[in-house]
mmCIF file of C-alpha atoms in Angstrom:
data_model
loop_
_atom_site.group_PDB
_atom_site.id
_atom_site.type_symbol
_atom_site.label_atom_id
_atom_site.label_comp_id
_atom_site.label_asym_id
_atom_site.label_seq_id
_atom_site.Cartn_x
_atom_site.Cartn_y
_atom_site.Cartn_z
ATOM 1 C CA UNK A 75 69.446 -31.442 4.749
ATOM 2 C CA UNK A 76 67.103 -31.809 7.596
ATOM 3 C CA UNK A 77 66.555 -34.876 9.673
ATOM 4 C CA UNK A 78 63.966 -37.049 10.794
ATOM 5 C CA UNK A 79 63.533 -39.483 13.213
ATOM 6 C CA UNK A 80 59.798 -41.823 13.141
ATOM 7 C CA UNK A 81 58.469 -44.073 15.740
ATOM 8 C CA UNK A 82 56.083 -46.927 15.549
ATOM 9 C CA UNK A 83 55.003 -50.294 14.064
ATOM 10 C CA UNK A 84 55.621 -51.763 10.267
ATOM 11 C CA UNK A 85 53.842 -54.231 9.281
ATOM 12 C CA UNK A 86 53.856 -56.774 6.397
ATOM 13 C CA UNK A 87 51.568 -56.228 3.745
ATOM 14 C CA UNK A 88 49.810 -58.874 2.442
ATOM 15 C CA UNK A 89 47.792 -58.327 -0.744
ATOM 16 C CA UNK A 90 45.850 -60.319 -3.773
ATOM 17 C CA UNK A 91 45.425 -58.945 -7.069
ATOM 18 C CA UNK A 92 43.023 -56.313 -7.193
ATOM 19 C CA UNK A 93 39.233 -57.603 -7.117
ATOM 20 C CA UNK A 94 40.573 -61.353 -5.723
ATOM 21 C CA UNK A 95 39.187 -62.216 -2.371
ATOM 22 C CA UNK A 96 41.934 -63.614 0.322
ATOM 23 C CA UNK A 97 39.640 -66.717 0.788
ATOM 24 C CA UNK A 98 40.028 -67.550 -2.754
ATOM 25 C CA UNK A 99 43.234 -65.984 -4.127
ATOM 26 C CA UNK A 100 46.398 -68.497 -4.577
ATOM 27 C CA UNK A 101 49.164 -65.764 -4.652
ATOM 28 C CA UNK A 102 49.591 -62.947 -2.389
ATOM 29 C CA UNK A 103 51.711 -59.769 -2.643
ATOM 30 C CA UNK A 104 54.485 -59.131 -0.306
ATOM 31 C CA UNK A 105 55.400 -55.745 1.077
ATOM 32 C CA UNK A 106 55.628 -53.669 4.023
ATOM 33 C CA UNK A 107 53.725 -50.949 5.253
ATOM 34 C CA UNK A 108 53.358 -48.851 8.167
ATOM 35 C CA UNK A 109 52.381 -45.214 8.998
ATOM 36 C CA UNK A 110 55.369 -43.988 10.890
ATOM 37 C CA UNK A 111 58.172 -45.657 8.373
ATOM 38 C CA UNK A 112 55.654 -44.797 5.310
ATOM 39 C CA UNK A 113 56.702 -41.212 6.079
ATOM 40 C CA UNK A 114 59.936 -41.587 6.794
ATOM 41 C CA UNK A 115 60.602 -43.065 3.392
ATOM 42 C CA UNK A 116 58.460 -40.055 1.857
ATOM 43 C CA UNK A 117 60.644 -37.705 3.542
ATOM 44 C CA UNK A 118 64.011 -40.084 2.525
ATOM 45 C CA UNK A 119 63.150 -39.779 -0.733
ATOM 46 C CA UNK A 120 62.728 -35.836 -1.093
ATOM 47 C CA UNK A 121 66.086 -35.302 1.009
ATOM 48 C CA UNK A 122 65.682 -35.604 4.217
ATOM 49 C CA UNK A 123 67.957 -37.954 6.626
ATOM 50 C CA UNK A 124 65.205 -40.285 8.065
ATOM 51 C CA UNK A 125 65.248 -42.584 11.035
ATOM 52 C CA UNK A 126 62.788 -45.050 11.782
ATOM 53 C CA UNK A 127 62.767 -46.225 15.558
ATOM 54 C CA UNK A 128 60.765 -49.598 16.484
ATOM 55 C CA UNK A 129 60.970 -53.029 18.319
ATOM 56 C CA UNK A 130 61.030 -56.451 16.113
ATOM 57 C CA UNK A 131 61.527 -59.816 16.682
ATOM 58 C CA UNK A 132 64.662 -61.034 15.846
ATOM 59 C CA UNK A 133 63.490 -63.625 12.885
ATOM 60 C CA UNK A 134 63.238 -63.607 9.404
ATOM 61 C CA UNK A 135 59.840 -61.873 9.171
ATOM 62 C CA UNK A 136 61.448 -59.131 11.256
ATOM 63 C CA UNK A 137 64.664 -58.613 9.152
ATOM 64 C CA UNK A 138 62.695 -58.508 5.764
ATOM 65 C CA UNK A 139 61.119 -55.606 7.533
ATOM 66 C CA UNK A 140 64.351 -53.784 8.187
ATOM 67 C CA UNK A 141 65.701 -54.405 4.600
ATOM 68 C CA UNK A 142 63.265 -53.178 2.620
ATOM 69 C CA UNK A 143 63.110 -49.785 5.070
ATOM 70 C CA UNK A 144 66.725 -49.265 4.473
ATOM 71 C CA UNK A 145 66.553 -50.161 0.877
ATOM 72 C CA UNK A 146 64.797 -46.563 0.480
ATOM 73 C CA UNK A 147 67.371 -44.368 2.208
ATOM 74 C CA UNK A 148 66.238 -44.882 5.789
ATOM 75 C CA UNK A 149 67.949 -45.980 8.698
ATOM 76 C CA UNK A 150 66.344 -48.664 10.940
ATOM 77 C CA UNK A 151 67.078 -47.922 14.611
ATOM 78 C CA UNK A 152 65.453 -51.153 16.079
ATOM 79 C CA UNK A 153 65.196 -53.013 19.406
ATOM 80 C CA UNK A 154 65.477 -56.441 18.808
ATOM 81 C CA UNK A 155 63.771 -58.937 21.227
ATOM 82 C CA UNK A 156 63.171 -62.671 20.980
ATOM 83 C CA UNK A 157 59.447 -62.151 22.202
ATOM 84 C CA UNK A 158 56.444 -61.024 20.313
ATOM 85 C CA UNK A 159 55.569 -61.306 16.911
ATOM 86 C CA UNK A 160 56.080 -59.679 13.796
ATOM 87 C CA UNK A 161 52.263 -57.750 12.835
ATOM 88 C CA UNK A 162 51.070 -58.635 9.109
ATOM 89 C CA UNK A 163 47.396 -56.749 7.503
ATOM 90 C CA UNK A 164 45.942 -58.263 4.998
ATOM 91 C CA UNK A 165 44.217 -55.912 2.138
ATOM 92 C CA UNK A 166 41.757 -56.951 -0.513
ATOM 93 C CA UNK A 167 40.975 -54.159 -2.868
ATOM 94 C CA UNK A 168 37.414 -54.346 -4.775
ATOM 95 C CA UNK A 169 35.141 -51.950 -6.865
ATOM 96 C CA UNK A 170 32.006 -50.453 -5.409
ATOM 97 C CA UNK A 171 30.289 -51.530 -3.832
ATOM 98 C CA UNK A 172 32.240 -53.977 -2.024
ATOM 99 C CA UNK A 173 35.383 -51.656 -1.631
ATOM 100 C CA UNK A 174 38.699 -51.972 0.140
ATOM 101 C CA UNK A 175 38.515 -54.220 3.457
ATOM 102 C CA UNK A 176 41.976 -54.463 5.771
ATOM 103 C CA UNK A 177 41.957 -57.252 7.716
ATOM 104 C CA UNK A 178 44.747 -56.778 10.416
ATOM 105 C CA UNK A 179 46.763 -59.620 12.273
ATOM 106 C CA UNK A 180 49.089 -57.670 14.753
ATOM 107 C CA UNK A 181 48.165 -59.023 18.159
ATOM 108 C CA UNK A 182 51.173 -59.584 20.392
ATOM 109 C CA UNK A 183 53.246 -57.715 17.933
ATOM 110 C CA UNK A 184 57.018 -56.611 19.670
ATOM 111 C CA UNK A 185 56.241 -53.009 19.274
ATOM 112 C CA UNK A 186 53.342 -53.672 21.819
ATOM 113 C CA UNK A 187 56.231 -53.713 24.705
ATOM 114 C CA UNK A 188 58.390 -50.699 23.999
ATOM 115 C CA UNK A 189 59.234 -48.747 26.737
ATOM 116 C CA UNK A 190 60.268 -45.034 26.997
ATOM 117 C CA UNK A 191 64.252 -45.874 27.096
ATOM 118 C CA UNK A 192 63.678 -48.102 23.993
ATOM 119 C CA UNK A 193 62.060 -45.616 22.202
ATOM 120 C CA UNK A 194 64.431 -42.486 23.136
ATOM 121 C CA UNK A 195 67.736 -43.748 23.776
ATOM 122 C CA UNK A 196 68.277 -45.655 20.317
ATOM 123 C CA UNK A 197 68.813 -42.231 18.542
ATOM 124 C CA UNK A 198 70.257 -38.557 19.919
ATOM 125 C CA UNK A 199 67.387 -36.624 19.830
ATOM 126 C CA UNK A 200 69.181 -33.432 20.430
ATOM 127 C CA UNK A 201 70.630 -33.771 16.850
ATOM 128 C CA UNK A 202 67.087 -34.376 15.313
ATOM 129 C CA UNK A 203 64.922 -31.200 13.703
ATOM 130 C CA UNK A 204 61.763 -33.113 14.025
ATOM 131 C CA UNK A 205 60.334 -36.317 15.760
ATOM 132 C CA UNK A 206 56.849 -37.732 14.039
ATOM 133 C CA UNK A 207 54.592 -40.682 15.613
ATOM 134 C CA UNK A 208 50.974 -41.090 14.769
ATOM 135 C CA UNK A 209 47.931 -41.623 16.636
ATOM 136 C CA UNK A 210 48.573 -45.350 15.349
ATOM 137 C CA UNK A 211 50.960 -46.266 17.924
ATOM 138 C CA UNK A 212 49.425 -45.570 21.142
ATOM 139 C CA UNK A 213 46.384 -47.533 19.908
ATOM 140 C CA UNK A 214 48.484 -50.628 20.120
ATOM 141 C CA UNK A 215 48.923 -50.885 23.756
ATOM 142 C CA UNK A 216 48.877 -49.369 27.297
ATOM 143 C CA UNK A 217 52.888 -49.421 27.531
ATOM 144 C CA UNK A 218 53.181 -47.632 24.025
ATOM 145 C CA UNK A 219 50.595 -44.558 25.283
ATOM 146 C CA UNK A 220 53.033 -44.224 28.077
ATOM 147 C CA UNK A 221 56.051 -44.439 25.515
ATOM 148 C CA UNK A 222 54.523 -42.172 22.632
ATOM 149 C CA UNK A 223 53.558 -39.729 25.501
ATOM 150 C CA UNK A 224 57.439 -39.712 26.801
ATOM 151 C CA UNK A 225 59.302 -39.508 23.341
ATOM 152 C CA UNK A 226 57.332 -36.369 22.505
ATOM 153 C CA UNK A 227 57.810 -34.946 25.742
ATOM 154 C CA UNK A 228 62.065 -35.777 25.632
ATOM 155 C CA UNK A 229 61.918 -34.961 22.039
ATOM 156 C CA UNK A 230 60.538 -31.198 22.617
ATOM 157 C CA UNK A 231 62.784 -30.798 25.625
ATOM 158 C CA UNK A 232 65.741 -31.762 23.003
ATOM 159 C CA UNK A 233 65.014 -28.696 20.755
ATOM 160 C CA UNK A 234 63.353 -31.248 18.022
ATOM 161 C CA UNK A 235 60.158 -30.473 16.446
ATOM 162 C CA UNK A 236 57.633 -32.746 17.600
ATOM 163 C CA UNK A 237 54.997 -33.635 15.080
ATOM 164 C CA UNK A 238 51.911 -35.751 15.494
ATOM 165 C CA UNK A 239 49.281 -37.419 12.916
ATOM 166 C CA UNK A 240 46.024 -38.157 14.800
ATOM 167 C CA UNK A 241 45.613 -41.101 12.004
ATOM 168 C CA UNK A 242 42.510 -42.463 14.063
ATOM 169 C CA UNK A 243 41.642 -45.980 13.450
ATOM 170 C CA UNK A 244 38.378 -47.473 14.602
ATOM 171 C CA UNK A 245 39.690 -51.281 14.322
ATOM 172 C CA UNK A 246 42.399 -50.488 16.917
ATOM 173 C CA UNK A 247 40.356 -48.510 19.287
ATOM 174 C CA UNK A 248 36.962 -46.588 20.361
ATOM 175 C CA UNK A 249 36.657 -42.564 19.834
ATOM 176 C CA UNK A 250 36.145 -42.544 23.727
ATOM 177 C CA UNK A 251 39.358 -44.170 24.358
ATOM 178 C CA UNK A 252 41.759 -42.191 21.527
ATOM 179 C CA UNK A 253 39.932 -38.865 22.645
ATOM 180 C CA UNK A 254 41.441 -38.851 25.751
ATOM 181 C CA UNK A 255 44.746 -40.109 24.769
ATOM 182 C CA UNK A 256 45.111 -37.707 21.700
ATOM 183 C CA UNK A 257 44.132 -34.424 23.981
ATOM 184 C CA UNK A 258 46.971 -35.611 26.170
ATOM 185 C CA UNK A 259 49.677 -36.064 23.440
ATOM 186 C CA UNK A 260 48.385 -32.757 21.629
ATOM 187 C CA UNK A 261 50.047 -30.648 24.480
ATOM 188 C CA UNK A 262 53.024 -31.791 23.672
ATOM 189 C CA UNK A 263 52.958 -31.588 20.089
ATOM 190 C CA UNK A 264 54.583 -28.527 17.767
ATOM 191 C CA UNK A 265 52.742 -29.769 14.083
ATOM 192 C CA UNK A 266 49.456 -31.278 14.448
ATOM 193 C CA UNK A 267 47.809 -33.273 11.380
ATOM 194 C CA UNK A 268 44.604 -34.178 11.675
ATOM 195 C CA UNK A 269 41.745 -35.199 9.490
ATOM 196 C CA UNK A 270 38.577 -32.869 9.481
ATOM 197 C CA UNK A 271 36.614 -36.388 9.716
ATOM 198 C CA UNK A 272 38.088 -37.040 12.919
ATOM 199 C CA UNK A 273 38.228 -33.874 14.501
ATOM 200 C CA UNK A 274 34.638 -34.470 14.196
ATOM 201 C CA UNK A 275 33.996 -37.962 15.515
ATOM 202 C CA UNK A 276 37.368 -38.106 17.831
ATOM 203 C CA UNK A 277 37.443 -34.795 19.452
ATOM 204 C CA UNK A 278 34.279 -33.833 18.993
ATOM 205 C CA UNK A 279 34.735 -30.525 17.591
ATOM 206 C CA UNK A 280 32.261 -28.759 14.909
ATOM 207 C CA UNK A 281 31.790 -25.934 12.784
ATOM 208 C CA UNK A 282 33.884 -25.920 9.484
ATOM 209 C CA UNK A 283 37.298 -27.441 8.576
ATOM 210 C CA UNK A 284 38.542 -23.740 9.260
ATOM 211 C CA UNK A 285 37.184 -23.081 12.579
ATOM 212 C CA UNK A 286 38.504 -26.992 13.959
ATOM 213 C CA UNK A 287 41.616 -25.433 12.456
ATOM 214 C CA UNK A 288 41.624 -22.482 14.522
ATOM 215 C CA UNK A 289 40.161 -24.009 17.524
ATOM 216 C CA UNK A 290 42.652 -26.912 17.512
ATOM 217 C CA UNK A 291 45.278 -24.072 17.622
ATOM 218 C CA UNK A 292 44.074 -21.900 20.161
ATOM 219 C CA UNK A 293 43.625 -24.879 22.303
ATOM 220 C CA UNK A 294 46.886 -26.584 22.437
ATOM 221 C CA UNK A 295 48.968 -23.514 20.668
ATOM 222 C CA UNK A 296 51.175 -25.874 18.464
ATOM 223 C CA UNK A 297 53.558 -23.799 15.422
ATOM 224 C CA UNK A 298 51.081 -25.277 12.726
ATOM 225 C CA UNK A 299 47.811 -27.439 12.569
ATOM 226 C CA UNK A 300 47.045 -29.027 9.266
ATOM 227 C CA UNK A 301 43.508 -30.201 8.805
ATOM 228 C CA UNK A 302 43.385 -32.687 5.913
ATOM 229 C CA UNK A 303 40.363 -32.692 3.924
ATOM 230 C CA UNK A 304 40.376 -35.795 1.343
ATOM 231 C CA UNK A 305 39.499 -34.896 -2.135
ATOM 232 C CA UNK A 306 38.815 -31.320 -1.179
ATOM 233 C CA UNK A 307 43.158 -31.025 -0.107
ATOM 234 C CA UNK A 308 44.099 -29.544 2.981
ATOM 235 C CA UNK A 309 44.558 -26.153 5.217
ATOM 236 C CA UNK A 310 46.748 -25.338 7.865
ATOM 237 C CA UNK A 311 46.636 -22.657 10.680
ATOM 238 C CA UNK A 312 50.209 -21.188 11.363
ATOM 239 C CA UNK A 313 51.302 -19.588 15.071
ATOM 240 C CA UNK A 314 50.020 -16.223 14.063
ATOM 241 C CA UNK A 315 46.751 -17.549 12.942
ATOM 242 C CA UNK A 316 46.919 -17.305 9.900
ATOM 243 C CA UNK A 317 45.048 -19.685 7.139
ATOM 244 C CA UNK A 318 46.540 -21.583 4.643
ATOM 245 C CA UNK A 319 44.259 -23.480 1.673
ATOM 246 C CA UNK A 320 45.718 -25.947 -0.804
ATOM 247 C CA UNK A 321 43.251 -27.785 -3.410
ATOM 248 C CA UNK A 322 44.095 -31.798 -3.767
ATOM 249 C CA UNK A 323 46.225 -32.306 -7.219
ATOM 250 C CA UNK A 324 44.107 -34.386 -9.591
ATOM 251 C CA UNK A 325 45.369 -38.056 -9.842
ATOM 252 C CA UNK A 326 44.784 -41.379 -11.393
ATOM 253 C CA UNK A 327 43.807 -43.564 -8.086
ATOM 254 C CA UNK A 328 45.633 -46.902 -8.886
ATOM 255 C CA UNK A 329 46.205 -47.476 -4.753
ATOM 256 C CA UNK A 330 45.167 -45.156 -2.208
ATOM 257 C CA UNK A 331 46.840 -46.901 0.793
ATOM 258 C CA UNK A 332 49.385 -44.770 2.346
ATOM 259 C CA UNK A 333 48.735 -41.370 0.643
ATOM 260 C CA UNK A 334 47.881 -39.886 3.757
ATOM 261 C CA UNK A 335 51.674 -40.696 5.045
ATOM 262 C CA UNK A 336 52.989 -39.982 1.814
ATOM 263 C CA UNK A 337 51.065 -36.214 1.903
ATOM 264 C CA UNK A 338 53.325 -35.906 5.597
ATOM 265 C CA UNK A 339 56.301 -36.835 4.144
ATOM 266 C CA UNK A 340 56.093 -34.415 1.639
ATOM 267 C CA UNK A 341 54.683 -31.872 3.942
ATOM 268 C CA UNK A 342 57.740 -32.449 6.142
ATOM 269 C CA UNK A 343 60.201 -32.338 3.673
ATOM 270 C CA UNK A 344 59.732 -29.130 2.664
ATOM 271 C CA UNK A 345 58.471 -27.469 5.684
ATOM 272 C CA UNK A 346 61.712 -28.382 7.597
ATOM 273 C CA UNK A 347 63.678 -26.504 4.931
ATOM 274 C CA UNK A 348 62.299 -23.436 5.230
ATOM 275 C CA UNK A 349 59.541 -23.520 7.934
ATOM 276 C CA UNK A 350 56.950 -22.272 4.978
ATOM 277 C CA UNK A 351 53.620 -23.483 5.748
ATOM 278 C CA UNK A 352 51.526 -22.475 2.015
ATOM 279 C CA UNK A 353 54.831 -24.199 0.330
ATOM 280 C CA UNK A 354 54.856 -27.166 2.728
ATOM 281 C CA UNK A 355 51.337 -27.754 1.994
ATOM 282 C CA UNK A 356 51.696 -27.703 -2.074
ATOM 283 C CA UNK A 357 54.595 -30.264 -1.413
ATOM 284 C CA UNK A 358 52.476 -32.524 0.351
ATOM 285 C CA UNK A 359 49.597 -32.382 -1.621
ATOM 286 C CA UNK A 360 51.491 -32.894 -4.681
ATOM 287 C CA UNK A 361 53.491 -35.986 -2.969
ATOM 288 C CA UNK A 362 50.150 -37.444 -1.940
ATOM 289 C CA UNK A 363 48.988 -37.074 -5.582
ATOM 290 C CA UNK A 364 51.830 -38.865 -7.114
ATOM 291 C CA UNK A 365 51.628 -41.806 -4.052
ATOM 292 C CA UNK A 366 48.064 -42.209 -5.466
ATOM 293 C CA UNK A 367 49.624 -43.240 -8.847
ATOM 294 C CA UNK A 368 51.956 -46.258 -7.282
ATOM 295 C CA UNK A 369 51.022 -49.928 -5.846
ATOM 296 C CA UNK A 370 51.378 -50.238 -2.524
ATOM 297 C CA UNK A 371 51.914 -48.122 0.751
ATOM 298 C CA UNK A 372 55.003 -46.188 -0.141
ATOM 299 C CA UNK A 373 55.676 -42.534 -2.026
ATOM 300 C CA UNK A 374 58.656 -44.061 -4.033
ATOM 301 C CA UNK A 375 58.643 -40.446 -5.382
ATOM 302 C CA UNK A 376 61.797 -38.030 -6.471
ATOM 303 C CA UNK A 377 61.995 -34.037 -6.123
ATOM 304 C CA UNK A 378 61.838 -33.468 -9.504
ATOM 305 C CA UNK A 379 58.352 -35.651 -10.007
ATOM 306 C CA UNK A 380 56.960 -33.536 -7.202
ATOM 307 C CA UNK A 381 58.322 -30.163 -8.916
ATOM 308 C CA UNK A 382 56.955 -31.105 -11.739
ATOM 309 C CA UNK A 383 52.837 -31.779 -10.292
ATOM 310 C CA UNK A 384 53.301 -28.392 -9.022
ATOM 311 C CA UNK A 385 54.520 -26.463 -12.139
ATOM 312 C CA UNK A 386 52.203 -28.473 -14.553
ATOM 313 C CA UNK A 387 49.214 -27.344 -11.957
ATOM 314 C CA UNK A 388 49.932 -23.808 -13.122
ATOM 315 C CA UNK A 389 50.220 -22.809 -9.293
ATOM 316 C CA UNK A 390 46.459 -23.527 -7.809
ATOM 317 C CA UNK A 391 46.907 -22.952 -4.380
ATOM 318 C CA UNK A 392 44.482 -20.176 -2.184
ATOM 319 C CA UNK A 393 46.139 -18.717 0.089
#
């Protein structure tokens, strides 16, 4: 069984019923959510031995997070602290033209003070097949920028495949601040996942999506660059310069939040087994389609369900 460690913040997700406003709601649904734990949970459900690394307040709210993460087969590796708080976010899901709005309440969260030793010494990096984090984590504090860089460097030195999803969040930092950080981190990344829109707006790349993937591959020399394209699916450039394309699988969308994390979790579950990029893209896309039918951030799916999505599509892969 392949092994994966992820590092990042998990928040409590509070949401009124679809269509309700937070300012008038009388009830809120109470779940956990965070890109890195979302990826770990998706991968765990698909047969990966997954660990989630973080720092939490030693409080009922912090313990609520670890309890749910553990319930999905992921082992929390947490530094507990008496300082800092548990981050939360609120989500209003409305139809057009209002759309969906996310309101963060994560100032002074405990994870912001995580040191390199706290992130790297709580797991045996040499035993991990892959280590994943996202661009959300270094956006949270200058301390986390240092810690994220150190984690990727030490994981790669330990022989783990390093995985980084740009995952740009405009409510956390500006494109200019994110750009310099991302460019530095990508030097230590083996598998890079980047939304085409973020490659253009944050990294200031131009051209079509394939050109963006090839430019990133030539600049940073990772094993794989995955470019996600929303409803147009995903594509990847491998270490030999070959282009792989995968359309999105159709899905009735009940909750789109967490779809990108589900894609990464599915991609890694396949890629870490056999290193076949085309199969991993297909598996990730099928996992993402299933997630869109599930309420909340988490891809609570099975390998049989992912296989069924792929089989029912009759192939549908362009290579």
